[in-house]
Coordinates of C-alpha atoms in Angstrom, one line a residue:
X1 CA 1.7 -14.7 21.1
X2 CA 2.6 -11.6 22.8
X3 CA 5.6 -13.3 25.5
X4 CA 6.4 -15.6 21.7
X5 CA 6.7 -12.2 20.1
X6 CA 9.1 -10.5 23.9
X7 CA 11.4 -13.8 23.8
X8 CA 12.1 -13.8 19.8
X9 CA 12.6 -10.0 19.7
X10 CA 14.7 -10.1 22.7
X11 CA 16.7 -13.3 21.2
X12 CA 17.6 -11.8 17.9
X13 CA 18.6 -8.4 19.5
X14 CA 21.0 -10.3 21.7
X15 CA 22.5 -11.9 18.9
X16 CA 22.8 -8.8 16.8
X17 CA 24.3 -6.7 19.9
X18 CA 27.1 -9.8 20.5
X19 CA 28.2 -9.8 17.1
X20 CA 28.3 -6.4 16.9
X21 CA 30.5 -6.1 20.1
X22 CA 32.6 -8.5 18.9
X23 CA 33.1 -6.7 15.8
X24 CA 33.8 -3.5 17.5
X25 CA 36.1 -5.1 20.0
X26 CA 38.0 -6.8 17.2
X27 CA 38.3 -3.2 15.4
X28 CA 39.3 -1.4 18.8
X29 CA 42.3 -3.9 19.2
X30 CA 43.2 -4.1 15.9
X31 CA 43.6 0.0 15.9
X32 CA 45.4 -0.3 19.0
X33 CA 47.6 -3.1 18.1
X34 CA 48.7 -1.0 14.9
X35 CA 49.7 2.3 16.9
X36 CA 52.0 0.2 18.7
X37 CA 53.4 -1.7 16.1
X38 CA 54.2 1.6 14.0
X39 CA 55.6 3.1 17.2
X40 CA 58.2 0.1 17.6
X41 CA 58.7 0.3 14.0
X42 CA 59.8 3.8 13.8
X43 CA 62.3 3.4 16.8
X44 CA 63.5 0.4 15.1
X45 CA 64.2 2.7 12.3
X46 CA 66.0 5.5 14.2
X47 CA 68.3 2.7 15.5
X48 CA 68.9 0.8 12.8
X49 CA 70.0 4.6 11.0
X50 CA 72.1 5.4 14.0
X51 CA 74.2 2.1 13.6
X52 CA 74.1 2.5 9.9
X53 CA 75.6 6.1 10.4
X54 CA 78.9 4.8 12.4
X55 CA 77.3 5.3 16.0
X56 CA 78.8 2.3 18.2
X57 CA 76.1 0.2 19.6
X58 CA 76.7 1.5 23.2
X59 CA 76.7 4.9 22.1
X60 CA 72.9 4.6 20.2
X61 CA 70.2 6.7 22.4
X62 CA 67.4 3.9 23.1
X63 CA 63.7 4.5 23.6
X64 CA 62.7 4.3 27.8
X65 CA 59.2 4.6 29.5
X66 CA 56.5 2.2 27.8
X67 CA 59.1 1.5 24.9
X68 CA 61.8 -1.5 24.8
X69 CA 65.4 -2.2 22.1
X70 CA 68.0 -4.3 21.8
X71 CA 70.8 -4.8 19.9
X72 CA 71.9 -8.1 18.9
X73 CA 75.2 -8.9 17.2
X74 CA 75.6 -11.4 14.7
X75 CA 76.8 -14.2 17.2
X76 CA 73.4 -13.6 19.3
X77 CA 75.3 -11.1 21.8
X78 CA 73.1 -8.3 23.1
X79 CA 75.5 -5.6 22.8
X80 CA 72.9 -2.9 24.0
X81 CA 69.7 -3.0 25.4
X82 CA 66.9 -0.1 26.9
X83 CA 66.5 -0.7 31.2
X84 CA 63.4 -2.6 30.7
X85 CA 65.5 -5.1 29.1
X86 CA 69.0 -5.0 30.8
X87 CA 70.7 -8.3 31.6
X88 CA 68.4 -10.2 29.4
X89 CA 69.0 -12.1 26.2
X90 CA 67.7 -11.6 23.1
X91 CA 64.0 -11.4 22.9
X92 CA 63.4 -13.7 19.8
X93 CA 65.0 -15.2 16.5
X94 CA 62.4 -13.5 14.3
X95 CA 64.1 -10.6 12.9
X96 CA 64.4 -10.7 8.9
X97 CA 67.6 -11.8 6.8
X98 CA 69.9 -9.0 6.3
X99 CA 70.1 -7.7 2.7
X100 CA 72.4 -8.8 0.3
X101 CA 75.8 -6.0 0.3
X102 CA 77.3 -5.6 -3.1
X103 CA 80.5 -3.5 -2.6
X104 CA 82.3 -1.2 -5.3
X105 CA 85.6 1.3 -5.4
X106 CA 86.4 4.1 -6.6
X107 CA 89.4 2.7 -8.3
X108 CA 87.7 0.5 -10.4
X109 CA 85.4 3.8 -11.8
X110 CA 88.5 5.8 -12.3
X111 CA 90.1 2.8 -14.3
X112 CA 87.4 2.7 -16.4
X113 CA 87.3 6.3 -16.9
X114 CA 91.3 6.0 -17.8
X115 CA 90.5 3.4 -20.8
X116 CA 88.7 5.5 -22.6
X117 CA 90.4 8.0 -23.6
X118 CA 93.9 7.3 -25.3
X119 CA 95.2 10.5 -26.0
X120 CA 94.9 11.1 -21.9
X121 CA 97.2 7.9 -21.4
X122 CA 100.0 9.0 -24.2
X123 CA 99.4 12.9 -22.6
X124 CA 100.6 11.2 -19.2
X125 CA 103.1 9.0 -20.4
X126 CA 104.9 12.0 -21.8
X127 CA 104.4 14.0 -18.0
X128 CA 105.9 10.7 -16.7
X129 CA 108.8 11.2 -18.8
X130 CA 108.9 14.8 -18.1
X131 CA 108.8 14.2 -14.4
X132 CA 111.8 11.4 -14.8
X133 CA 114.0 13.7 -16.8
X134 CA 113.7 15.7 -14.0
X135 CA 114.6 13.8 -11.4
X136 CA 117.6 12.7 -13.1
X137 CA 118.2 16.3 -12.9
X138 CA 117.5 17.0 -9.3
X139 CA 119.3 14.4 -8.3
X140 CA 119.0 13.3 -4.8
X141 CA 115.2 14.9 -4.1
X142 CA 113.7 12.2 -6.1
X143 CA 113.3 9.5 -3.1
X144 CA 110.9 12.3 -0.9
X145 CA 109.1 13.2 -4.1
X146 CA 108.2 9.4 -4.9
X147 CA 106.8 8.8 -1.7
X148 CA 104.9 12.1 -1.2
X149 CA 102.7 11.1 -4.3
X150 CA 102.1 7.4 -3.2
X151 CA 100.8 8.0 0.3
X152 CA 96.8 9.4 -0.6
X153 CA 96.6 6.2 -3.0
X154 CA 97.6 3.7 -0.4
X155 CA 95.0 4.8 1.9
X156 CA 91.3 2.6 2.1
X157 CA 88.5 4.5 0.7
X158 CA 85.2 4.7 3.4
X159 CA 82.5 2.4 3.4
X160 CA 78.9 3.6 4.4
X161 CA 76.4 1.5 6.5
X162 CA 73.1 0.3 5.7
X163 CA 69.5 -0.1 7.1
X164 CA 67.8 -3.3 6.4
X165 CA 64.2 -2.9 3.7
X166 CA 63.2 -5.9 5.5
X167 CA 61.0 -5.6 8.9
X168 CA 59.4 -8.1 10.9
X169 CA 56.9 -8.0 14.3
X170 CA 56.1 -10.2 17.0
X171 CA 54.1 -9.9 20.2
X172 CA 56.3 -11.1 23.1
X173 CA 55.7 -11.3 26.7
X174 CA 58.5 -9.7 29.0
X175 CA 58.8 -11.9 31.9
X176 CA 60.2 -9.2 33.7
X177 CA 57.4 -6.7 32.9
X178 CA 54.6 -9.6 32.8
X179 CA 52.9 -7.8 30.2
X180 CA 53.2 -8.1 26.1
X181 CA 55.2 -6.3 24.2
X182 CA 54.6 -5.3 19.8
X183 CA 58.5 -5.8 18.7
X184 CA 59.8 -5.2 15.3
X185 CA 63.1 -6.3 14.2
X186 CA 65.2 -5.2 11.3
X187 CA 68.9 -5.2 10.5
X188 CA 71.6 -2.5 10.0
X189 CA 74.7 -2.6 9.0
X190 CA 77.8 -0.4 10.3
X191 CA 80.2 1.1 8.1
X192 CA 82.7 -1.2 9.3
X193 CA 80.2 -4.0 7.8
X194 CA 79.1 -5.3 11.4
X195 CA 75.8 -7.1 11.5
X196 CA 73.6 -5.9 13.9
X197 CA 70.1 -6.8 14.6
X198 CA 67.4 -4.2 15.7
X199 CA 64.5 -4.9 18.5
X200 CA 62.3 -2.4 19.4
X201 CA 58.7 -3.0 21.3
X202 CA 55.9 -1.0 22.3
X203 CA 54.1 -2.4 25.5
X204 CA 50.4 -3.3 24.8
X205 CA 49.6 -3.0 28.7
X206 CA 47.4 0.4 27.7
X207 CA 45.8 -1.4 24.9
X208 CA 45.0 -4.4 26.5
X209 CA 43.5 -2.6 29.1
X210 CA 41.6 -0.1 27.3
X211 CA 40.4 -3.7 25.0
X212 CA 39.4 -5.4 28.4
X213 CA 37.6 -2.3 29.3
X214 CA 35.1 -1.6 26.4
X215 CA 34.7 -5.7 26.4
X216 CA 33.5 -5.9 30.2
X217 CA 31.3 -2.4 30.1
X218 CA 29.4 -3.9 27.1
X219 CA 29.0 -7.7 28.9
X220 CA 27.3 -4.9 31.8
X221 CA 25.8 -3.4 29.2
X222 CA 24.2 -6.7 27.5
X223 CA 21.7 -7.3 30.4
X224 CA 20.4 -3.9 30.8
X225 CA 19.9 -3.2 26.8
X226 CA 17.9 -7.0 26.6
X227 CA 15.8 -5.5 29.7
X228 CA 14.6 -2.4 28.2
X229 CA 14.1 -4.3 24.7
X230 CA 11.8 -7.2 26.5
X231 CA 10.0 -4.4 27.9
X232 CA 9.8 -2.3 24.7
X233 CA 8.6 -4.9 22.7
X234 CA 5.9 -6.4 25.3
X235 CA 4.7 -2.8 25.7
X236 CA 4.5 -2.3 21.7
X237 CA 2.8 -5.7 21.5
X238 CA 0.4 -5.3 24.0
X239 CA -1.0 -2.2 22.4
X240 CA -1.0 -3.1 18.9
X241 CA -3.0 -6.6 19.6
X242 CA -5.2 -4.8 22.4
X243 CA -7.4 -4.5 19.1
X244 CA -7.2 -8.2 18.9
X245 CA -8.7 -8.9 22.1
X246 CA -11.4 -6.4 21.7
X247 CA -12.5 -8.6 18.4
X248 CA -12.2 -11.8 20.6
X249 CA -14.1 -10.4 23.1
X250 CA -16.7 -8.9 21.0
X251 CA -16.6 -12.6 18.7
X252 CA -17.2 -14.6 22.1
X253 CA -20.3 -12.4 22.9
X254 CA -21.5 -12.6 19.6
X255 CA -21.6 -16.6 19.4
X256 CA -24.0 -16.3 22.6
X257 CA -26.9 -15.6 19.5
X258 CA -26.6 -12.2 18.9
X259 CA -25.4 -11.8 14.8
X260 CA -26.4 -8.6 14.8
X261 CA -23.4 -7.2 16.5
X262 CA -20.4 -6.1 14.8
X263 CA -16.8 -6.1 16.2
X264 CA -15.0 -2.8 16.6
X265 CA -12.6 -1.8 13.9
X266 CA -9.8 0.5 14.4
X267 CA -9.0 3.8 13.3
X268 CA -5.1 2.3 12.3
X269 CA -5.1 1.4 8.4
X270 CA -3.1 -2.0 9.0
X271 CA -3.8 -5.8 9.1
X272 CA -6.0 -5.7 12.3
X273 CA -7.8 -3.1 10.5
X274 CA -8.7 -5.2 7.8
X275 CA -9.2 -8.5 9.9
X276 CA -12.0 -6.7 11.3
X277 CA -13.2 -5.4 8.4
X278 CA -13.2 -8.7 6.9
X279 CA -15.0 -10.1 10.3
X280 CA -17.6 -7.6 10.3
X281 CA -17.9 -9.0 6.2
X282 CA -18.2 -12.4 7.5
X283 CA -20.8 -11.8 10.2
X284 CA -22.9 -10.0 7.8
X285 CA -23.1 -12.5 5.7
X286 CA -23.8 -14.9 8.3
X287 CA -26.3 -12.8 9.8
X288 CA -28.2 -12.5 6.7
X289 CA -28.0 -16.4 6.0
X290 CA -29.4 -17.3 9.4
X291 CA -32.2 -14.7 9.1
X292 CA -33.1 -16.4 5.4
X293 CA -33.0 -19.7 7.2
X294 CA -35.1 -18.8 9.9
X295 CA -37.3 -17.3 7.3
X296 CA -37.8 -20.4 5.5
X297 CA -38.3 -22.4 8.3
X298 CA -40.9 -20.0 9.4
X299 CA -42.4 -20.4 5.9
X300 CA -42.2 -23.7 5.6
X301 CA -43.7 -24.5 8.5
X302 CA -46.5 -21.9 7.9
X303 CA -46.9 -24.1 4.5
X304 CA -46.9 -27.1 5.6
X305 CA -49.3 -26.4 8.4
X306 CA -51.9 -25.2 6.3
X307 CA -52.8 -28.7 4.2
X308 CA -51.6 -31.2 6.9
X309 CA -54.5 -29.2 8.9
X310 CA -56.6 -29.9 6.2
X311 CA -56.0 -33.0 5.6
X312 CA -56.0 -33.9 9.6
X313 CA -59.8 -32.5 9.3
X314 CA -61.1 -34.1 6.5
X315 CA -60.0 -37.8 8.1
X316 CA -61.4 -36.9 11.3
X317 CA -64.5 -36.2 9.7
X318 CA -64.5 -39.0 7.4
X319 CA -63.9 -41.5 10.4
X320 CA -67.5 -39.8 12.2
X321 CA -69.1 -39.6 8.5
X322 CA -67.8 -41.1 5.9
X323 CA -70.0 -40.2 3.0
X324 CA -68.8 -36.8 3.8
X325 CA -65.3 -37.5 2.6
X326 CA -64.4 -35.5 -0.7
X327 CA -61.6 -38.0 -2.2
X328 CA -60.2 -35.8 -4.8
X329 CA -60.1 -32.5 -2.5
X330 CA -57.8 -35.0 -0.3
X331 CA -56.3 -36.4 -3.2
X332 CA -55.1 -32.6 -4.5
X333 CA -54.2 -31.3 -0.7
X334 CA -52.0 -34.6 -0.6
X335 CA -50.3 -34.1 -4.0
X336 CA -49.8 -30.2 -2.9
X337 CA -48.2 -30.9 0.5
X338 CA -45.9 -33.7 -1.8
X339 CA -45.0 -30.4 -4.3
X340 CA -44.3 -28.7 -1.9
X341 CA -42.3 -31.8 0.3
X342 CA -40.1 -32.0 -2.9
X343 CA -39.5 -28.0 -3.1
X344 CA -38.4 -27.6 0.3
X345 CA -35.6 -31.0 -0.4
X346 CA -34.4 -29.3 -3.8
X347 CA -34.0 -25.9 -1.9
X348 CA -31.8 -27.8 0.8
X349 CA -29.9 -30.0 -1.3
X350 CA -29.0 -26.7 -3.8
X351 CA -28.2 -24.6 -0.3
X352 CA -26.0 -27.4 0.7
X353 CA -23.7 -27.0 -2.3
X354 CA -25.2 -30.9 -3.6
X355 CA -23.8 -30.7 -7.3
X356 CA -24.3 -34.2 -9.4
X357 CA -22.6 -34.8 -12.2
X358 CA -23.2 -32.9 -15.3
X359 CA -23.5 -34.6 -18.9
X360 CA -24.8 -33.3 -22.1
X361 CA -28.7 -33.0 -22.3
X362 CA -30.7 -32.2 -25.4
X363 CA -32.4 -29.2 -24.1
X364 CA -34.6 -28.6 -27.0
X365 CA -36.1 -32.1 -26.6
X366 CA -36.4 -31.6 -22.8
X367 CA -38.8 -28.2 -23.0
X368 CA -40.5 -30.4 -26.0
X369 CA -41.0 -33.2 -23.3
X370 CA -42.1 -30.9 -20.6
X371 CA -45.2 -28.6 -22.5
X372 CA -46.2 -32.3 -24.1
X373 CA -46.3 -33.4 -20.3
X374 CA -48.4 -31.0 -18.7
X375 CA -50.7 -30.1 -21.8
X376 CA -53.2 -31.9 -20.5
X377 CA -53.4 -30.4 -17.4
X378 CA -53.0 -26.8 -18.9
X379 CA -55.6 -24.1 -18.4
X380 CA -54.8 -22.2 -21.4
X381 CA -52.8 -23.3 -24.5
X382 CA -49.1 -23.5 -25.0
X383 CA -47.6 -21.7 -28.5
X384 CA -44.1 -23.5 -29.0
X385 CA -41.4 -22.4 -31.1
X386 CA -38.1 -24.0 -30.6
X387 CA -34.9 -24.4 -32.7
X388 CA -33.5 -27.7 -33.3
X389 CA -30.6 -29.8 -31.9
X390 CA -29.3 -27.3 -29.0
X391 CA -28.1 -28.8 -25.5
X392 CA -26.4 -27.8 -22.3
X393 CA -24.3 -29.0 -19.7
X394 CA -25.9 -29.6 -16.4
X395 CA -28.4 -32.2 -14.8
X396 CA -31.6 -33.3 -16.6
X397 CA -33.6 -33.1 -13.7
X398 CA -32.8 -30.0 -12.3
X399 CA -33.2 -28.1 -15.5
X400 CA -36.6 -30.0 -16.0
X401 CA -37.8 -28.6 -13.2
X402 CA -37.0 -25.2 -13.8
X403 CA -38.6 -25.5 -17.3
X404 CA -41.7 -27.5 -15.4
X405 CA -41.6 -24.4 -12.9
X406 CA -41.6 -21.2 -15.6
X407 CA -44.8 -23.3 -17.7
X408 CA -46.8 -23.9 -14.1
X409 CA -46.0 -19.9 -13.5
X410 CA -46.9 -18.6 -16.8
X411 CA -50.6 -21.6 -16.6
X412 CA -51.3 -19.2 -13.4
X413 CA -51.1 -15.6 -14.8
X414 CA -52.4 -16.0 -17.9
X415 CA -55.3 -14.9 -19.6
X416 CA -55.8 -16.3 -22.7
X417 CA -52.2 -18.0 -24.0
X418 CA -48.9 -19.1 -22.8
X419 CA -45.5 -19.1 -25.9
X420 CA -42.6 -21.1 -25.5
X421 CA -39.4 -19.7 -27.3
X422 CA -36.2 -21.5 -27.4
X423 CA -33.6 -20.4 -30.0
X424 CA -29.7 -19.7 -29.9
X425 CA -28.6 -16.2 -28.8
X426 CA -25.2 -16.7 -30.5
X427 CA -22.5 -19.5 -30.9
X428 CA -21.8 -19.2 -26.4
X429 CA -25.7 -18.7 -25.3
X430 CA -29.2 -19.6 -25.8
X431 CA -32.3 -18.6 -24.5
X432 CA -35.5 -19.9 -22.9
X433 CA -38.3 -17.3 -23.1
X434 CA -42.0 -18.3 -21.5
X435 CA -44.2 -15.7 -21.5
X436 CA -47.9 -14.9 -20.9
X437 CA -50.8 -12.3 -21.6
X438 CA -51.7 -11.7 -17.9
X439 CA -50.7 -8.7 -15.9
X440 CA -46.9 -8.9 -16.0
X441 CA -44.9 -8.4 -12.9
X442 CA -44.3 -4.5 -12.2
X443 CA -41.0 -3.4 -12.2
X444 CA -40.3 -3.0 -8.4
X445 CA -41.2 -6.6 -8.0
X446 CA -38.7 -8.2 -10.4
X447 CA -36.2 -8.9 -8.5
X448 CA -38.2 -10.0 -5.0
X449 CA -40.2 -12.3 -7.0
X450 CA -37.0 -14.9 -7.0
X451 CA -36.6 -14.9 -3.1
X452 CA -38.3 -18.0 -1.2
X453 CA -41.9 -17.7 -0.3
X454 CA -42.6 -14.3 -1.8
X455 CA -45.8 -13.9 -3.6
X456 CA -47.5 -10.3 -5.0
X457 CA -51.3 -10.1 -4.5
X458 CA -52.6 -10.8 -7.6
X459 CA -50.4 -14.3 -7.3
X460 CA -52.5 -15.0 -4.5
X461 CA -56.0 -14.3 -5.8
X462 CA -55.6 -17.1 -9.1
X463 CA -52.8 -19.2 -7.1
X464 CA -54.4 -21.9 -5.6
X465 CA -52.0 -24.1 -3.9
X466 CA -48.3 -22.6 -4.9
X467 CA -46.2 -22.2 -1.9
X468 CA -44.2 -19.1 -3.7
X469 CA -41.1 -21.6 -4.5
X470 CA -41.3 -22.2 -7.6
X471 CA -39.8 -18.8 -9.1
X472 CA -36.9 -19.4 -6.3
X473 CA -36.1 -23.0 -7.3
X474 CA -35.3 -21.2 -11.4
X475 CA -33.4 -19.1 -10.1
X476 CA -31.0 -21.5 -7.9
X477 CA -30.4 -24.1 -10.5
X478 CA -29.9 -21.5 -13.5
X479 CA -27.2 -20.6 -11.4
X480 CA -25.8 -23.7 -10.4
X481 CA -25.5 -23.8 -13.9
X482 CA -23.9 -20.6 -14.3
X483 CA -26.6 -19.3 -16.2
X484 CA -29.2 -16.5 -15.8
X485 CA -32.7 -15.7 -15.2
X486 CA -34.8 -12.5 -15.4
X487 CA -38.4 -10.9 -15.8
X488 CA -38.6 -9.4 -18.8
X489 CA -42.1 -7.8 -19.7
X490 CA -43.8 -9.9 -22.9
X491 CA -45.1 -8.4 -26.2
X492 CA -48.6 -9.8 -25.3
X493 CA -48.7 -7.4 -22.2
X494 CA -47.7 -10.1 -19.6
X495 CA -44.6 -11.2 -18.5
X496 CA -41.9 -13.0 -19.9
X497 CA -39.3 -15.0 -17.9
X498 CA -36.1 -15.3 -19.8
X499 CA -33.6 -18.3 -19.2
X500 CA -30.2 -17.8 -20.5
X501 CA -27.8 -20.6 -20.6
X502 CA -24.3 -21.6 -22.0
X503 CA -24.7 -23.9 -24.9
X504 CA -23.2 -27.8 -24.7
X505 CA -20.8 -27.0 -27.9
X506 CA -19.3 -23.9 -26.1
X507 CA -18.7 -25.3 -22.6
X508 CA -16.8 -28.3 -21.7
X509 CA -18.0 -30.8 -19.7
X510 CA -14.9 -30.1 -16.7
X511 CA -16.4 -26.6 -16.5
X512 CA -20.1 -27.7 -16.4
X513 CA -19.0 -29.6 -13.7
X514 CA -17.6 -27.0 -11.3
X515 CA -20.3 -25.2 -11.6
X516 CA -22.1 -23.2 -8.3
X517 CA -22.2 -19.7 -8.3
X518 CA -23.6 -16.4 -9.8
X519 CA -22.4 -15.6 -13.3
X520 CA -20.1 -12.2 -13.6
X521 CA -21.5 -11.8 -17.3
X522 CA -23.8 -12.8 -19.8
X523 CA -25.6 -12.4 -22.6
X524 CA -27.5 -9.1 -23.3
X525 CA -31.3 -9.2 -22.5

């Protein structure tokens, strides 16, 4: 996990430091690249103005150093060009079409301005006539007067040149530099109306250097950065799953036998934190489960020991002497180590999670069935008192034995009179109450009483053959049934072991059926 962890964390670093390289390299040149296009631009400008302004093409002060221009004419001549590019031809056919020229006079505003106003044209017809009266009169002076006042109107007017709007740029190699050059080209027009068309570059030389640069000291970089990050993230792994392999180490000595042992939990409040928390959880539980099962074996082989002795004795002596053999003493040890046979098969079938399937089952007929069954047998009379026509979910015979198991209880304890009560709590619950006259259970003892093989001392002095299961096996299948049991104490001064369970008419047959665990509620007692 921990070189899986090194080689993905390395990987996706790499990935994220290449892209972000790239990005930065792609940034660098395209801030470089735009210096040097905006330098070519501007001389372009500051030519193209000087040509626009009258300035002959050999006369225009070009950029030197780093910088390149040209001047093209309009038949492809280079008219003028910087010393990087003397005696070469034009650098490129990219340069924009010039603007469209439209030309106006003077004349034509001043002969509008003379239409509108007709009282200017008569006023000057009349100075015309004026100015021929006296001509007449001076005679031979008119000739040199005529010609004086047509001269400044036969003169052209001035024309003014103009600098293209349009701009365009290229990168272009100089084979004469052997480096790349940013050119823009625009066109300007001379006051004469020449054509001329504008190159001016910026060499890229720095730039691409400066590009090449940052690109090869981060390839250098790349290795170094992925070293320390390998290292970084083993380091940081090892440490936060040395944990880990204090639990494993711990778990591995543990399965040797010892459950008592816990594994160490860390003082960080994260996920190894809780896993062993939850492994500690885990371990108690199982430690607690193997000690009950080692219990119960113990138990039941402390139980069964005691009547298969017996029973080995009595044939051994009935084989020397057999009119010594008491039939029904060997009769009742056999039907007690049976009892007790069947107890110890329902424990382990309800441990194992065995659940049949559950139906619907009459369950005032079924504690009717069961006092009717063992009245004969009883040592002190049964008072019954049940309401009619209520039933459960669950299996017949499990919840037979449980009733079986309360009636043999209460036949033990008893002095004088065992009562039966089965009625409905409410429309969800109803309850099973069997109680006696004896000496009750105290208090302290209510809940042991349940666990497996536990019986109190004045159990043992009227018990004469229970193993201390029977209270146990109540408990497991009113649970299974997702019911509840408890030791209540009875009016007559005894005890009184109240059943709770969920009532056929309230519970579905799909829940019934899923049935296994401790309730988290139920009725009130």
């Amino acid at each position: 996990m921990r070189a899986r962890t090194t080689v993905g964390a390395t990987v996706v670093v790499a990935i994220a430091l290449i892209v972000a390289g790239f990005l930065v390299v792609t940034l660098l040149r395209d801030n470089l690249y735009g210096r040097a296009e905006l330098t070519a631009e501007v001389n372009a400008r500051s030519i193209a103005g000087q040509l626009a302004s009258g300035t002959a093409p050999g006369a225009v002060e070009l950029p030197d150093d780093d910088e390149a221009a040209q001047i093209v004419a309009a038949n492809g001549d280079v008219v003028a060009a910087s010393e990087d590019l003397a005696g070469m031809g034009a650098v490129g056919d990219f340069a924009p079409a010039p603007d469209p020229v439209t030309e106006t006079t003077e004349d034509a505003d001043d002969g509008d301005d003379g239409g509108t106003d007709d009282d200017d044209t008569d006023d000057q017809t009349d100075d015309d006539d004026d100015d021929a009266d006296d001509g007449d009169s001076d005679g031979g002076d008119s000739d040199d007067n005529a010609t004086e006042t047509q001269s400044p109107s036969a003169a052209p007017e001035p024309t003014q040149g103009a600098v293209g709007s349009s701009i365009a740029y290229e990168t272009v190699t100089l084979r004469s530099e052997g480096a790349p050059y940013r050119f823009a080209a625009m066109n300007a027009t001379a006051p004469d109306g020449t054509v001329y068309t504008v190159y001016s570059g910026a060499s890229l030389e720095t730039q691409e250097e400066a590009v090449e640069s940052v690109t090869a000291t981060m390839w250098w970089a790349l290795p170094a950065l992925l070293a320390v990050v390998a290292v970084v993230t083993w380091l940081v792994t090892r440490r936060a799953l040395r944990p880990v392999g204090a639990i494993q180490k711990e778990l591995i000595s543990i399965t040797g036998g010892d459950l008592s042992r816990r594994v160490p939990v860390p003082a960080s409040r994260d996920e190894i934190h809780s896993l062993a928390v939850t492994t500690n959880t885990t371990l108690a539980a199982l430690d607690h489960a193997v000690s009950q099962q080692r219990r119960f074996v113990a138990d039941a082989s402390h139980e069964l020991r005691s009547p298969l002795a017996i029973l080995r004795s009595q044939i051994e002596i009935a084989r020397e002497h057999p009119e010594l053999l008491d039939l029904d003493a060997t009769h009742a040890d056999v039907i007690r180590l049976q009892d007790l046979a069947a107890d110890l098969l329902l424990l382990a079938r309800l441990d194992a999670g065995e659940r049949p399937p559950h139906t619907e089952v009459p369950f005032t007929e079924l504690v009717r069935e069961e006092v009717a069954r063992r009245a004969a047998s009883d040592r002190v009379p049964v008072r019954l008192e049940v309401e009619e026509d209520l039933s459960v979910f669950g299996v017949r015979g499990h919840l037979a034995r449980a009733v079986g198991n309360l009636l043999a209880n209460a036949q033990r304890h008893a002095a004088t009179a065992v009562t039966v009560t089965l009625a409905a709590e409410d429309d969800e619950w109803l309850f099973l109450d069997v109680g006696d006259d004896g000496n009750g259970v105290p208090a302290g003892d209510r809940r042991r009483i349940f666990d497996r093989f536990v019986r109190l001392d004045e159990s043992r002095s009227r018990d004469e053959g229970g193993a201390g299961l029977g209270l146990a096996i109540v408990q497991d299948v009113v649970l299974a049934h997702r019911g509840m049991v408890q030791v209540l104490e009875s009016p007559e001064g005894g005890a009184l072991f109240r059943m709770a369970l969920r009532r056929a008419d309230r519970r579905p047959p799909q829940a019934s059926a899923e049935a296994g665990g401790p309730v988290a509620s139920g009725p009130a007692p």
